[in-house]
Each structure stands twice: as C-alpha cells, then as structure tokens.
mmCIF file of C-alpha atoms in Angstrom:
data_model
loop_
_atom_site.group_PDB
_atom_site.id
_atom_site.type_symbol
_atom_site.label_atom_id
_atom_site.label_comp_id
_atom_site.label_asym_id
_atom_site.label_seq_id
_atom_site.Cartn_x
_atom_site.Cartn_y
_atom_site.Cartn_z
ATOM 1 C CA MET A 1 32.193 8.974 -19.378
ATOM 2 C CA GLN A 2 29.055 10.117 -17.563
ATOM 3 C CA THR A 3 26.813 8.745 -14.850
ATOM 4 C CA SER A 4 23.329 7.405 -15.416
ATOM 5 C CA ARG A 5 20.818 5.290 -13.565
ATOM 6 C CA PRO A 6 18.005 2.904 -14.538
ATOM 7 C CA ALA A 7 15.377 5.301 -13.142
ATOM 8 C CA ASP A 8 16.365 7.835 -15.831
ATOM 9 C CA LYS A 9 14.382 5.640 -18.237
ATOM 10 C CA TYR A 10 11.089 6.608 -16.656
ATOM 11 C CA SER A 11 8.033 4.438 -16.077
ATOM 12 C CA PRO A 12 4.931 5.310 -14.010
ATOM 13 C CA LEU A 13 5.637 2.110 -12.060
ATOM 14 C CA TYR A 14 8.319 4.071 -10.226
ATOM 15 C CA PHE A 15 5.457 5.559 -8.203
ATOM 16 C CA LEU A 16 5.559 2.192 -6.411
ATOM 17 C CA ALA A 17 8.851 3.287 -4.813
ATOM 18 C CA SER A 18 6.849 5.973 -3.011
ATOM 19 C CA VAL A 19 4.021 3.537 -2.193
ATOM 20 C CA GLY A 20 6.412 0.986 -0.664
ATOM 21 C CA ALA A 21 8.050 3.548 1.612
ATOM 22 C CA GLY A 22 4.645 4.843 2.694
ATOM 23 C CA GLY A 23 3.523 1.326 3.512
ATOM 24 C CA LEU A 24 6.625 0.753 5.617
ATOM 25 C CA SER A 25 5.782 3.855 7.673
ATOM 26 C CA VAL A 26 2.512 2.130 8.568
ATOM 27 C CA THR A 27 4.376 -1.014 9.698
ATOM 28 C CA PHE A 28 6.249 1.114 12.244
ATOM 29 C CA PHE A 29 2.991 2.751 13.336
ATOM 30 C CA MET A 30 1.731 -0.734 14.263
ATOM 31 C CA TYR A 31 4.175 -0.715 17.206
ATOM 32 C CA LEU A 32 2.430 2.359 18.583
ATOM 33 C CA MET A 33 -1.080 1.310 17.588
ATOM 34 C CA PHE A 34 -1.033 -1.922 19.550
ATOM 35 C CA TRP A 35 1.670 -1.487 22.197
ATOM 36 C CA VAL A 36 0.915 2.041 23.455
ATOM 37 C CA LYS A 37 -2.221 2.663 25.511
ATOM 38 C CA HIS A 38 -4.479 5.305 23.968
ATOM 39 C CA PRO A 39 -7.608 5.755 26.088
ATOM 40 C CA GLY A 40 -10.203 8.147 24.706
ATOM 41 C CA GLN A 41 -9.474 7.678 21.000
ATOM 42 C CA PRO A 42 -9.110 4.724 18.603
ATOM 43 C CA VAL A 43 -5.498 5.536 17.666
ATOM 44 C CA PRO A 44 -2.448 6.677 19.658
ATOM 45 C CA VAL A 45 -1.538 10.338 19.370
ATOM 46 C CA PHE A 46 1.513 12.388 20.302
ATOM 47 C CA GLU A 47 0.437 12.805 23.929
ATOM 48 C CA ASP A 48 -0.162 9.062 24.428
ATOM 49 C CA ILE A 49 3.185 8.204 22.896
ATOM 50 C CA MET A 50 5.069 10.749 25.010
ATOM 51 C CA ALA A 51 3.387 9.495 28.172
ATOM 52 C CA ALA A 52 4.372 5.920 27.368
ATOM 53 C CA PHE A 53 7.912 6.977 26.500
ATOM 54 C CA THR A 54 8.254 8.892 29.762
ATOM 55 C CA THR A 55 6.762 6.336 32.149
ATOM 56 C CA GLY A 56 7.044 3.044 30.283
ATOM 57 C CA SER A 57 9.546 0.219 30.578
ATOM 58 C CA MET A 58 12.825 0.131 28.705
ATOM 59 C CA GLY A 59 11.257 -2.213 26.153
ATOM 60 C CA ILE A 60 8.440 0.168 25.260
ATOM 61 C CA LYS A 61 10.872 3.099 25.148
ATOM 62 C CA ILE A 62 13.028 1.246 22.617
ATOM 63 C CA ALA A 63 9.961 0.296 20.576
ATOM 64 C CA ILE A 64 8.732 3.903 20.504
ATOM 65 C CA ALA A 65 12.180 5.207 19.552
ATOM 66 C CA VAL A 66 12.391 2.694 16.685
ATOM 67 C CA ALA A 67 8.868 3.586 15.576
ATOM 68 C CA TRP A 68 9.635 7.308 15.618
ATOM 69 C CA ALA A 69 12.786 6.845 13.558
ATOM 70 C CA GLY A 70 11.130 4.413 11.159
ATOM 71 C CA ILE A 71 8.058 6.564 10.538
ATOM 72 C CA ALA A 72 10.156 9.706 10.020
ATOM 73 C CA ALA A 73 12.541 7.977 7.601
ATOM 74 C CA MET A 74 9.854 6.208 5.585
ATOM 75 C CA VAL A 75 7.522 9.208 5.321
ATOM 76 C CA PHE A 76 10.526 11.213 4.117
ATOM 77 C CA LEU A 77 11.284 8.606 1.428
ATOM 78 C CA ASN A 78 7.603 8.383 0.551
ATOM 79 C CA LEU A 79 7.369 12.119 -0.117
ATOM 80 C CA LYS A 80 10.813 12.282 -1.738
ATOM 81 C CA TYR A 81 9.924 9.669 -4.344
ATOM 82 C CA LEU A 82 6.405 11.054 -4.774
ATOM 83 C CA ILE A 83 7.776 14.495 -5.660
ATOM 84 C CA TRP A 84 10.432 12.984 -7.942
ATOM 85 C CA ASN A 85 7.799 10.891 -9.700
ATOM 86 C CA LEU A 86 5.377 13.778 -10.155
ATOM 87 C CA LYS A 87 8.125 15.862 -11.785
ATOM 88 C CA SER A 88 9.304 12.938 -13.927
ATOM 89 C CA PHE A 89 5.749 11.998 -14.916
ATOM 90 C CA SER A 90 5.042 15.579 -15.969
ATOM 91 C CA ALA A 91 8.055 15.480 -18.308
ATOM 92 C CA PHE A 92 7.192 11.945 -19.447
ATOM 93 C CA ARG A 93 3.735 13.052 -20.613
ATOM 94 C CA LYS A 94 5.367 15.198 -23.297
ATOM 95 C CA THR A 95 7.225 12.296 -24.897
ATOM 96 C CA GLU A 96 6.382 9.822 -27.634
ATOM 97 C CA ALA A 97 6.867 7.042 -25.089
ATOM 98 C CA TYR A 98 3.834 8.350 -23.191
ATOM 99 C CA THR A 99 1.744 8.328 -26.359
ATOM 100 C CA ALA A 100 2.788 4.739 -27.006
ATOM 101 C CA LEU A 101 1.974 3.848 -23.402
ATOM 102 C CA LYS A 102 -1.502 5.346 -23.699
ATOM 103 C CA ASN A 103 -2.186 3.077 -26.667
ATOM 104 C CA SER A 104 -1.043 -0.185 -25.091
ATOM 105 C CA ASN A 105 -2.051 -2.553 -22.301
ATOM 106 C CA ALA A 106 0.453 -0.716 -20.087
ATOM 107 C CA GLU A 107 -1.793 2.374 -20.002
ATOM 108 C CA THR A 108 -3.056 1.180 -16.614
ATOM 109 C CA THR A 109 0.426 1.649 -15.106
ATOM 110 C CA ILE A 110 -0.566 5.326 -14.876
ATOM 111 C CA LEU A 111 -2.850 4.299 -11.998
ATOM 112 C CA ALA A 112 0.291 3.964 -9.875
ATOM 113 C CA MET A 113 0.133 7.761 -9.603
ATOM 114 C CA PRO A 114 -3.233 8.100 -7.775
ATOM 115 C CA LEU A 115 -2.232 5.023 -5.757
ATOM 116 C CA ALA A 116 0.894 6.851 -4.580
ATOM 117 C CA LEU A 117 -1.039 10.063 -3.877
ATOM 118 C CA ALA A 118 -3.529 8.191 -1.674
ATOM 119 C CA MET A 119 -0.697 6.378 0.130
ATOM 120 C CA SER A 120 1.045 9.682 0.822
ATOM 121 C CA VAL A 121 -2.096 11.243 2.320
ATOM 122 C CA ASN A 122 -2.389 8.204 4.605
ATOM 123 C CA GLY A 123 1.306 8.429 5.478
ATOM 124 C CA MET A 124 1.125 12.120 6.341
ATOM 125 C CA PHE A 125 -1.873 11.476 8.591
ATOM 126 C CA VAL A 126 0.161 8.841 10.454
ATOM 127 C CA ALA A 127 3.042 11.287 10.818
ATOM 128 C CA GLY A 128 0.639 13.941 12.094
ATOM 129 C CA LEU A 129 -0.746 11.645 14.790
ATOM 130 C CA VAL A 130 2.744 10.687 15.931
ATOM 131 C CA PHE A 131 4.623 13.979 15.766
ATOM 132 C CA VAL A 132 2.112 16.863 16.053
ATOM 133 C CA PRO A 133 1.055 17.867 19.598
ATOM 134 C CA GLY A 134 -2.624 18.665 20.042
ATOM 135 C CA LEU A 135 -3.666 17.321 16.649
ATOM 136 C CA TRP A 136 -6.553 15.317 18.093
ATOM 137 C CA SER A 137 -8.179 18.505 19.425
ATOM 138 C CA ILE A 138 -8.718 19.755 15.865
ATOM 139 C CA VAL A 139 -9.024 16.428 14.063
ATOM 140 C CA GLU A 140 -12.769 16.803 13.459
ATOM 141 C CA TYR A 141 -12.034 19.885 11.361
ATOM 142 C CA LEU A 142 -9.491 17.920 9.315
ATOM 143 C CA PHE A 143 -11.724 15.000 8.383
ATOM 144 C CA PRO A 144 -13.796 16.858 5.737
ATOM 145 C CA PHE A 145 -10.595 18.047 4.056
ATOM 146 C CA ALA A 146 -9.160 14.522 4.154
ATOM 147 C CA MET A 147 -12.302 13.092 2.552
ATOM 148 C CA ALA A 148 -12.231 15.830 -0.082
ATOM 149 C CA ALA A 149 -8.612 14.892 -0.878
ATOM 150 C CA PHE A 150 -9.465 11.205 -1.215
ATOM 151 C CA LEU A 151 -12.518 12.044 -3.323
ATOM 152 C CA ALA A 152 -10.312 14.069 -5.686
ATOM 153 C CA ILE A 153 -7.787 11.224 -5.887
ATOM 154 C CA GLY A 154 -10.605 8.738 -6.492
ATOM 155 C CA ILE A 155 -12.040 10.844 -9.300
ATOM 156 C CA LEU A 156 -8.558 11.098 -10.834
ATOM 157 C CA ALA A 157 -8.214 7.308 -10.682
ATOM 158 C CA LEU A 158 -11.668 6.799 -12.222
ATOM 159 C CA SER A 159 -10.850 9.235 -15.035
ATOM 160 C CA TYR A 160 -7.728 7.261 -15.981
ATOM 161 C CA ILE A 161 -9.672 3.998 -15.729
ATOM 162 C CA GLY A 162 -12.370 5.532 -17.924
ATOM 163 C CA ASP A 163 -9.795 6.529 -20.548
ATOM 164 C CA PHE A 164 -8.446 2.980 -20.637
ATOM 165 C CA LEU A 165 -11.753 1.113 -20.630
ATOM 166 C CA GLY A 166 -13.300 3.571 -23.073
ATOM 167 C CA ARG A 167 -10.480 2.890 -25.519
ATOM 168 C CA VAL A 168 -10.294 -0.899 -25.240
ATOM 169 C CA LEU A 169 -14.037 -1.571 -24.979
ATOM 170 C CA SER A 170 -15.138 0.735 -27.788
ATOM 171 C CA LYS A 171 -12.671 -0.581 -30.360
ATOM 172 C CA GLY A 172 -12.026 -4.212 -31.107
ATOM 173 C CA GLY A 173 -8.506 -5.574 -31.221
ATOM 174 C CA VAL A 174 -6.733 -2.748 -29.365
ATOM 175 C CA PHE A 175 -6.217 -4.795 -26.191
ATOM 176 C CA ASP A 176 -3.500 -7.423 -26.535
ATOM 177 C CA VAL A 177 -4.897 -10.486 -24.759
ATOM 178 C CA THR A 178 -1.623 -12.376 -25.210
ATOM 179 C CA ALA A 179 0.125 -9.663 -23.150
ATOM 180 C CA HIS A 180 -2.511 -9.914 -20.404
ATOM 181 C CA ASN A 181 -0.595 -12.818 -18.848
ATOM 182 C CA SER A 182 -0.022 -11.282 -15.395
ATOM 183 C CA PHE A 183 -2.018 -9.434 -12.750
ATOM 184 C CA ALA A 184 -0.711 -6.069 -13.966
ATOM 185 C CA GLN A 185 -4.238 -5.017 -14.889
ATOM 186 C CA MET A 186 -5.189 -5.151 -11.201
ATOM 187 C CA LEU A 187 -3.257 -1.946 -10.494
ATOM 188 C CA PRO A 188 -6.423 0.182 -10.948
ATOM 189 C CA ALA A 189 -8.138 -1.931 -8.265
ATOM 190 C CA PHE A 190 -5.165 -1.281 -5.964
ATOM 191 C CA ALA A 191 -5.501 2.481 -6.499
ATOM 192 C CA LEU A 192 -9.242 2.408 -5.796
ATOM 193 C CA ALA A 193 -8.714 0.323 -2.648
ATOM 194 C CA MET A 194 -6.112 2.755 -1.294
ATOM 195 C CA THR A 195 -8.584 5.582 -1.862
ATOM 196 C CA ALA A 196 -11.280 3.574 -0.075
ATOM 197 C CA VAL A 197 -9.209 2.832 3.030
ATOM 198 C CA GLY A 198 -8.279 6.488 3.375
ATOM 199 C CA PHE A 199 -11.910 7.514 2.900
ATOM 200 C CA ALA A 200 -12.885 5.076 5.677
ATOM 201 C CA ALA A 201 -10.583 6.617 8.302
ATOM 202 C CA PRO A 202 -13.085 9.242 9.542
ATOM 203 C CA ALA A 203 -15.663 6.480 10.059
ATOM 204 C CA ALA A 204 -13.353 4.941 12.665
ATOM 205 C CA MET A 205 -12.239 8.191 14.296
ATOM 206 C CA SER A 206 -14.948 10.848 14.019
ATOM 207 C CA THR A 207 -17.770 11.420 16.505
ATOM 208 C CA ASN A 208 -19.817 13.452 14.027
ATOM 209 C CA THR A 209 -22.681 11.390 12.601
ATOM 210 C CA ILE A 210 -22.662 13.160 9.224
ATOM 211 C CA VAL A 211 -18.900 12.764 8.811
ATOM 212 C CA VAL A 212 -19.096 9.085 9.730
ATOM 213 C CA GLY A 213 -22.020 8.547 7.334
ATOM 214 C CA VAL A 214 -20.243 10.236 4.432
ATOM 215 C CA SER A 215 -17.089 8.261 5.207
ATOM 216 C CA LEU A 216 -18.998 4.969 5.256
ATOM 217 C CA VAL A 217 -20.792 5.628 1.966
ATOM 218 C CA GLY A 218 -17.753 7.059 0.162
ATOM 219 C CA SER A 219 -15.407 4.273 1.225
ATOM 220 C CA THR A 220 -18.041 1.669 0.309
ATOM 221 C CA PHE A 221 -18.276 3.083 -3.222
ATOM 222 C CA PHE A 222 -14.539 3.016 -3.883
ATOM 223 C CA GLY A 223 -14.094 -0.298 -2.055
ATOM 224 C CA THR A 224 -16.838 -1.939 -4.108
ATOM 225 C CA ALA A 225 -15.403 -0.506 -7.314
ATOM 226 C CA SER A 226 -12.032 -1.982 -6.364
ATOM 227 C CA ILE A 227 -13.478 -5.436 -5.701
ATOM 228 C CA VAL A 228 -15.442 -5.515 -8.968
ATOM 229 C CA TYR A 229 -12.466 -4.360 -11.036
ATOM 230 C CA ALA A 230 -10.107 -6.778 -9.281
ATOM 231 C CA ALA A 231 -12.403 -9.750 -9.904
ATOM 232 C CA LEU A 232 -12.692 -9.002 -13.625
ATOM 233 C CA ALA A 233 -8.959 -8.379 -14.046
ATOM 234 C CA LEU A 234 -7.975 -11.464 -12.052
ATOM 235 C CA PHE A 235 -10.123 -13.977 -13.910
ATOM 236 C CA THR A 236 -9.323 -12.675 -17.398
ATOM 237 C CA ALA A 237 -5.595 -12.530 -16.572
ATOM 238 C CA PHE A 238 -5.554 -16.058 -15.182
ATOM 239 C CA ASN A 239 -7.099 -17.331 -18.410
ATOM 240 C CA SER A 240 -4.375 -15.606 -20.431
ATOM 241 C CA MET A 241 -1.626 -16.960 -18.165
ATOM 242 C CA LEU A 242 -2.919 -20.507 -18.620
ATOM 243 C CA HIS A 243 -2.647 -20.053 -22.380
ATOM 244 C CA HIS A 244 0.577 -18.052 -22.664
ATOM 245 C CA GLY A 245 2.433 -18.477 -19.380
ATOM 246 C CA THR A 246 3.297 -15.610 -17.029
ATOM 247 C CA ALA A 247 5.192 -12.599 -18.358
ATOM 248 C CA LYS A 248 8.573 -12.742 -16.587
ATOM 249 C CA GLU A 249 8.980 -9.024 -15.934
ATOM 250 C CA ALA A 250 5.394 -8.728 -14.630
ATOM 251 C CA ALA A 251 5.590 -11.817 -12.397
ATOM 252 C CA PRO A 252 5.599 -9.787 -9.111
ATOM 253 C CA THR A 253 2.023 -8.701 -9.887
ATOM 254 C CA LEU A 254 0.859 -12.226 -9.027
ATOM 255 C CA MET A 255 1.118 -11.141 -5.388
ATOM 256 C CA ILE A 256 -0.834 -7.873 -5.771
ATOM 257 C CA VAL A 257 -3.807 -9.653 -4.192
ATOM 258 C CA ILE A 258 -1.898 -9.614 -0.872
ATOM 259 C CA PRO A 259 -1.844 -5.810 -0.368
ATOM 260 C CA LEU A 260 -5.356 -5.632 -1.795
ATOM 261 C CA MET A 261 -6.605 -7.905 1.010
ATOM 262 C CA THR A 262 -4.843 -5.847 3.688
ATOM 263 C CA ILE A 263 -6.149 -2.516 2.419
ATOM 264 C CA LEU A 264 -9.714 -3.714 1.975
ATOM 265 C CA GLY A 265 -9.518 -5.548 5.304
ATOM 266 C CA ILE A 266 -8.517 -2.379 7.157
ATOM 267 C CA MET A 267 -11.281 -0.507 5.316
ATOM 268 C CA PHE A 268 -13.862 -2.999 6.625
ATOM 269 C CA LEU A 269 -12.420 -2.796 10.156
ATOM 270 C CA ARG A 270 -12.663 0.985 10.073
ATOM 271 C CA GLN A 271 -16.230 0.786 8.804
ATOM 272 C CA ASP A 272 -17.156 -1.729 11.516
ATOM 273 C CA HIS A 273 -15.746 0.582 14.185
ATOM 274 C CA GLY A 274 -17.783 3.476 12.820
ATOM 275 C CA LEU A 275 -20.939 1.383 12.713
ATOM 276 C CA HIS A 276 -20.313 0.253 16.284
ATOM 277 C CA ALA A 277 -19.391 3.625 17.809
ATOM 278 C CA THR A 278 -21.865 5.805 15.921
ATOM 279 C CA PHE A 279 -24.768 3.577 14.888
ATOM 280 C CA ASP A 280 -24.685 0.957 17.670
ATOM 281 C CA VAL A 281 -24.042 -1.963 15.310
ATOM 282 C CA HIS A 282 -22.091 -4.627 17.189
ATOM 283 C CA GLY A 283 -19.825 -7.482 16.135
ATOM 284 C CA SER A 284 -17.814 -9.902 18.268
ATOM 285 C CA GLY A 285 -14.081 -10.415 18.538
ATOM 286 C CA ALA A 286 -14.478 -13.949 17.197
ATOM 287 C CA GLU A 287 -16.203 -12.629 14.052
ATOM 288 C CA THR A 288 -13.338 -10.223 13.464
ATOM 289 C CA MET A 289 -10.827 -13.012 14.022
ATOM 290 C CA MET A 290 -12.498 -15.230 11.423
ATOM 291 C CA PHE A 291 -12.810 -12.375 8.931
ATOM 292 C CA LEU A 292 -9.086 -11.588 9.200
ATOM 293 C CA ALA A 293 -8.170 -15.282 9.139
ATOM 294 C CA ARG A 294 -9.915 -15.625 5.763
ATOM 295 C CA LEU A 295 -8.023 -12.637 4.385
ATOM 296 C CA ILE A 296 -4.696 -14.045 5.580
ATOM 297 C CA ALA A 297 -5.557 -17.417 4.018
ATOM 298 C CA ILE A 298 -6.052 -15.688 0.656
ATOM 299 C CA GLN A 299 -2.771 -13.825 1.130
ATOM 300 C CA VAL A 300 -0.832 -16.991 1.910
ATOM 301 C CA LEU A 301 -2.268 -18.799 -1.130
ATOM 302 C CA PHE A 302 -1.410 -15.994 -3.554
ATOM 303 C CA GLY A 303 1.950 -15.516 -1.844
ATOM 304 C CA LEU A 304 2.828 -19.164 -2.435
ATOM 305 C CA LEU A 305 1.618 -18.926 -6.038
ATOM 306 C CA GLY A 306 3.733 -15.834 -6.622
ATOM 307 C CA LEU A 307 6.858 -17.322 -5.055
ATOM 308 C CA VAL A 308 6.565 -20.480 -7.163
ATOM 309 C CA VAL A 309 6.221 -18.541 -10.425
ATOM 310 C CA LEU A 310 8.929 -15.988 -9.526
ATOM 311 C CA SER A 311 11.296 -18.858 -8.847
ATOM 312 C CA ARG A 312 10.388 -20.763 -12.016
ATOM 313 C CA VAL A 313 10.858 -17.741 -14.318
ATOM 314 C CA GLY A 314 14.132 -16.752 -12.586
ATOM 315 C CA TYR A 315 12.890 -13.337 -11.500
ATOM 316 C CA TRP A 316 14.938 -13.085 -8.289
ATOM 317 C CA LYS A 317 18.159 -13.997 -10.047
ATOM 318 C CA SER A 318 17.567 -11.532 -12.882
ATOM 319 C CA PHE A 319 15.869 -8.458 -11.386
ATOM 320 C CA VAL A 320 16.550 -8.470 -7.636
ATOM 321 C CA PHE A 321 19.968 -10.052 -7.126
ATOM 322 C CA GLY A 322 21.195 -9.806 -10.718
ATOM 323 C CA ASN A 323 22.204 -6.977 -13.042
ATOM 324 C CA GLU A 324 18.857 -6.537 -14.806
ATOM 325 C CA THR A 325 16.427 -3.886 -13.562
ATOM 326 C CA SER A 326 12.672 -3.475 -13.837
ATOM 327 C CA PRO A 327 10.583 -0.738 -12.173
ATOM 328 C CA GLY A 328 7.986 -3.438 -11.520
ATOM 329 C CA SER A 329 10.366 -4.900 -8.918
ATOM 330 C CA TYR A 330 8.988 -2.348 -6.462
ATOM 331 C CA ALA A 331 5.725 -4.311 -6.576
ATOM 332 C CA LEU A 332 7.524 -6.922 -4.451
ATOM 333 C CA VAL A 333 7.615 -4.533 -1.479
ATOM 334 C CA CYS A 334 3.841 -4.205 -1.107
ATOM 335 C CA PRO A 335 3.050 -7.894 -0.347
ATOM 336 C CA GLY A 336 5.575 -8.134 2.506
ATOM 337 C CA VAL A 337 4.414 -4.838 3.975
ATOM 338 C CA ALA A 338 0.777 -5.917 3.680
ATOM 339 C CA LEU A 339 1.419 -9.255 5.396
ATOM 340 C CA SER A 340 3.217 -7.508 8.257
ATOM 341 C CA VAL A 341 0.382 -5.027 8.817
ATOM 342 C CA LEU A 342 -2.454 -7.552 8.574
ATOM 343 C CA LEU A 343 -0.664 -9.953 10.939
ATOM 344 C CA HIS A 344 -0.605 -7.194 13.567
ATOM 345 C CA PHE A 345 -4.336 -6.647 13.108
ATOM 346 C CA PHE A 346 -5.078 -10.395 13.095
ATOM 347 C CA LEU A 347 -3.116 -10.785 16.305
ATOM 348 C CA ASN A 348 -4.486 -7.795 18.214
ATOM 349 C CA SER A 349 -7.959 -7.208 16.791
ATOM 350 C CA GLY A 350 -8.611 -10.903 16.182
ATOM 351 C CA LEU A 351 -6.794 -13.412 18.373
ATOM 352 C CA VAL A 352 -6.413 -11.212 21.462
ATOM 353 C CA LYS A 353 -9.923 -9.728 21.383
ATOM 354 C CA ALA A 354 -11.431 -13.167 20.802
ATOM 355 C CA GLY A 355 -9.550 -14.444 23.844
ATOM 356 C CA VAL A 356 -7.514 -17.026 21.924
ATOM 357 C CA ILE A 357 -4.198 -15.725 23.278
ATOM 358 C CA ASP A 358 -3.222 -13.200 25.938
ATOM 359 C CA LYS A 359 -1.696 -9.874 25.011
ATOM 360 C CA PHE A 360 2.082 -9.761 25.550
ATOM 361 C CA SER A 361 2.240 -13.522 26.161
ATOM 362 C CA VAL A 362 4.976 -15.699 24.634
ATOM 363 C CA MET A 363 2.764 -16.665 21.669
ATOM 364 C CA TYR A 364 1.837 -12.999 21.201
ATOM 365 C CA TRP A 365 5.496 -12.087 20.741
ATOM 366 C CA VAL A 366 6.109 -15.080 18.454
ATOM 367 C CA ILE A 367 3.419 -13.860 16.035
ATOM 368 C CA SER A 368 4.613 -10.262 16.415
ATOM 369 C CA ALA A 369 8.119 -11.420 15.532
ATOM 370 C CA ILE A 370 6.824 -12.933 12.273
ATOM 371 C CA ALA A 371 5.198 -9.602 11.374
ATOM 372 C CA ILE A 372 8.412 -7.733 12.214
ATOM 373 C CA ALA A 373 10.459 -10.220 10.160
ATOM 374 C CA PHE A 374 8.368 -9.395 7.082
ATOM 375 C CA GLN A 375 8.871 -5.699 7.842
ATOM 376 C CA MET A 376 12.650 -5.999 8.144
ATOM 377 C CA ALA A 377 12.872 -8.057 4.950
ATOM 378 C CA MET A 378 10.968 -5.357 3.054
ATOM 379 C CA ILE A 379 13.229 -2.627 4.429
ATOM 380 C CA ALA A 380 16.224 -4.582 3.120
ATOM 381 C CA LEU A 381 14.473 -5.007 -0.242
ATOM 382 C CA VAL A 382 13.741 -1.271 -0.481
ATOM 383 C CA VAL A 383 17.385 -0.447 0.248
ATOM 384 C CA ARG A 384 18.457 -2.924 -2.442
ATOM 385 C CA LEU A 385 16.007 -1.657 -5.067
ATOM 386 C CA ASN A 386 16.737 2.017 -4.363
ATOM 387 C CA LYS A 387 20.436 1.314 -4.846
ATOM 388 C CA GLN A 388 19.736 -0.567 -8.084
ATOM 389 C CA HIS A 389 17.412 1.972 -9.635
ATOM 390 C CA PHE A 390 18.450 5.321 -8.214
ATOM 391 C CA GLY A 391 22.163 4.761 -7.612
ATOM 392 C CA ARG A 392 24.342 6.285 -10.305
ATOM 393 C CA VAL A 393 26.549 4.082 -12.464
ATOM 394 C CA LEU A 394 29.210 4.877 -15.021
ATOM 395 C CA SER A 395 28.047 5.027 -18.615
ATOM 396 C CA SER A 396 30.085 5.299 -21.777
ATOM 397 C CA ALA A 397 27.333 7.236 -23.534
ATOM 398 C CA VAL A 398 28.414 10.544 -25.050
ATOM 399 C CA PRO A 399 26.250 13.505 -24.020
ATOM 400 C CA ALA A 400 24.122 14.944 -26.797
ATOM 401 C CA GLU A 401 25.281 18.334 -28.017
#
C-alpha cells in the first residue's frame, strides 16, 4: 500500500488553487481598506494600521487582527501553491500528456499559469502594504518594477494565446466545437484582466505623471484585450452549449464572468482615480455607484445561471461533496471571492460616497455582512478542496521498480 492524492495527476488548472488563496488575501485587505483611516494615500499602509490598532476601539482591533492573520495565511497558501504548480508544470511539460494538451481545446488551461503569477504579484503588494514599515516612502521606486513584472506576465499570456489561436485559426478542424460547451475558453481573458488590474495600480497610487500615464495606457491595452477575448469566447461557447448542453466537469466556468467583472471593475476604478488625481478628470460618487451596480447585476445574473446548471448536472454532489475530484473545482472559489470584494467597493465607493447610506450605519453593516459571508463560504470551500486534492489517501497501486 502507498499514499497518493488527486493532485498527483497534474493539470494546469491547479494554478487556480494559488489564485483562489491570493484572492482571499484581498478579501481580508478590504477590512483595512475601508475601515482604517489612511489620510495622505489612497490605501492603508503599515503605519495607518498600527495607529488604528493602538488607538482604535475593540471592534477595529479585532478586525485588524483578523485581517492580519487572514492576509498572512492566504498569501502563504498563494505562494505555496504557486511554487508547487511551477515545479509540477515544469515536469508536466516533458510528458506526452502535455503534448496532447497542446493539441486540444484544453491548451488554454495553460493560461492559468500567468493568471496565478499576476495574482501573486498583487498579493505580495498587499502583504507589503500591510506588514512592511516605511514601504510608502519608497513606493514610487517600486512602481516601474511592478509594471515591468506585469508587462512580462502579459507578454507571456499573449504568447500562449498566440500559440493557441495560431494553431486553431490556421488549420481547419483542429478545434472541437462540440467540446466548446462551457466558458473554459474564457480563461485567457481572465489572465489578461488580472494583468490589467495589476498594471493599473500605479495609476491610482503614484504621483508621477509619467508613471500614471504608462499605467493608464498599459492597463487599458490588457483590459481591452481581455474584454474582446471574453466577448468572442462567451458568445461562441453559448452557441455550443445550446446545441450540446454544458460539459459537467467544466460547469463552474459558467461563473467566470463574476471574477472578470470584479477585476475589470477595480481596474476602471484605479484608472478613474489616476485620471482624477493626476489629470484633473472628475466623476461623481453617483456615477461610480451606478457603474458598480451594473457590474454586480451582471455578476448576479451569471451567478444564478451557474448555480442552476451546476445543480442540474449534479456537480456539487459529484465534485465538491462527493468522492469525484476535478481540478476545475477551484474555479468555484473565484466567483465568491469576487462578489465579496466588489460588494465592499459597491458599498464604500458607491453607496456611501453617493450619500445613499451612512458609513458604519446599520444598513452598512448588513451589506458588509453579506460580503463577509461570501468570504467565509469561500474559505470553507478552499479548506474542503485542498483536503480533497492535496490530502493523501491510501492506494493499492504497486510502486514501479
């Protein structure tokens, strides 16, 4: 007898385990972003957090302590699974399974790798803001390096997309339309969007006109590329699903639109802040509220669609609460994380700034509780999936000699 685990049968979709943990670190950062005062800069930094922890009420102290622990734990898991995936992917590339993957519709699952890399850069920046004293004093020197990192990740993503599109568009009959019955082909758009939102960060935080300009243009390129690719993949996939039904194992991809809306939404908010602070372009709180309300409406619609199909095909019973495993199950983490994050932004940057509700009022905490409920549910899901896929089980297989 020996031990084995489902993750030993590698798939690039396991990069989503890293992405999910990184996204959860951002949900904890929302506590600090909107509950801790941070005068002088658009995001809270170590000094702001320490001041609030020292002088704040018991409630804010508990919130900060939970945020610290959550960010530390999730960034650790994010990097742990990123490193594991990079090592596993390197070995996977030498196998016949990789060759078969490169010649199938599933070639685009490789885009989970640049997606995870971009998420990890974002996650490490969050950890730096929270845990590194004095970081803001040198942050202007870090922005060019951050943009260079996102540019490299974006080029990597585009190269893999180019390999795929070059193969399927130059030769007839190599793309299996009958197997296009999910939103799996939107993964490249997800990777491009994550690159775009990272590229947009300096636009919201830098005071250097050139840095802000480069950030605005670079993030616009990758954001636009993401939107174009997503639109094409969505409409062609929906046509295939109407003809052939939804592929059971790929059913979670029906909700990939949800994290896409959050990521692109934050990109636009960062760009708007840069345009306002650096180029004197102004927008109102009500405009932001309506913009975010539209994004949440799209998320709710695709969330309901996904839940209906997941229920009808028996996905929860088979792959989440049952004995079957699929690396694509990690795609279920991203929608809940994305809803949690965008609800915080809708509440604070939309409803509060537009004057619809008062900050820290009863209704404020009701909406915050909904966002936190999504967060807690996704933490429970991550624990469940990690146990399923990375926990060792007894196997009767005889080791090869």
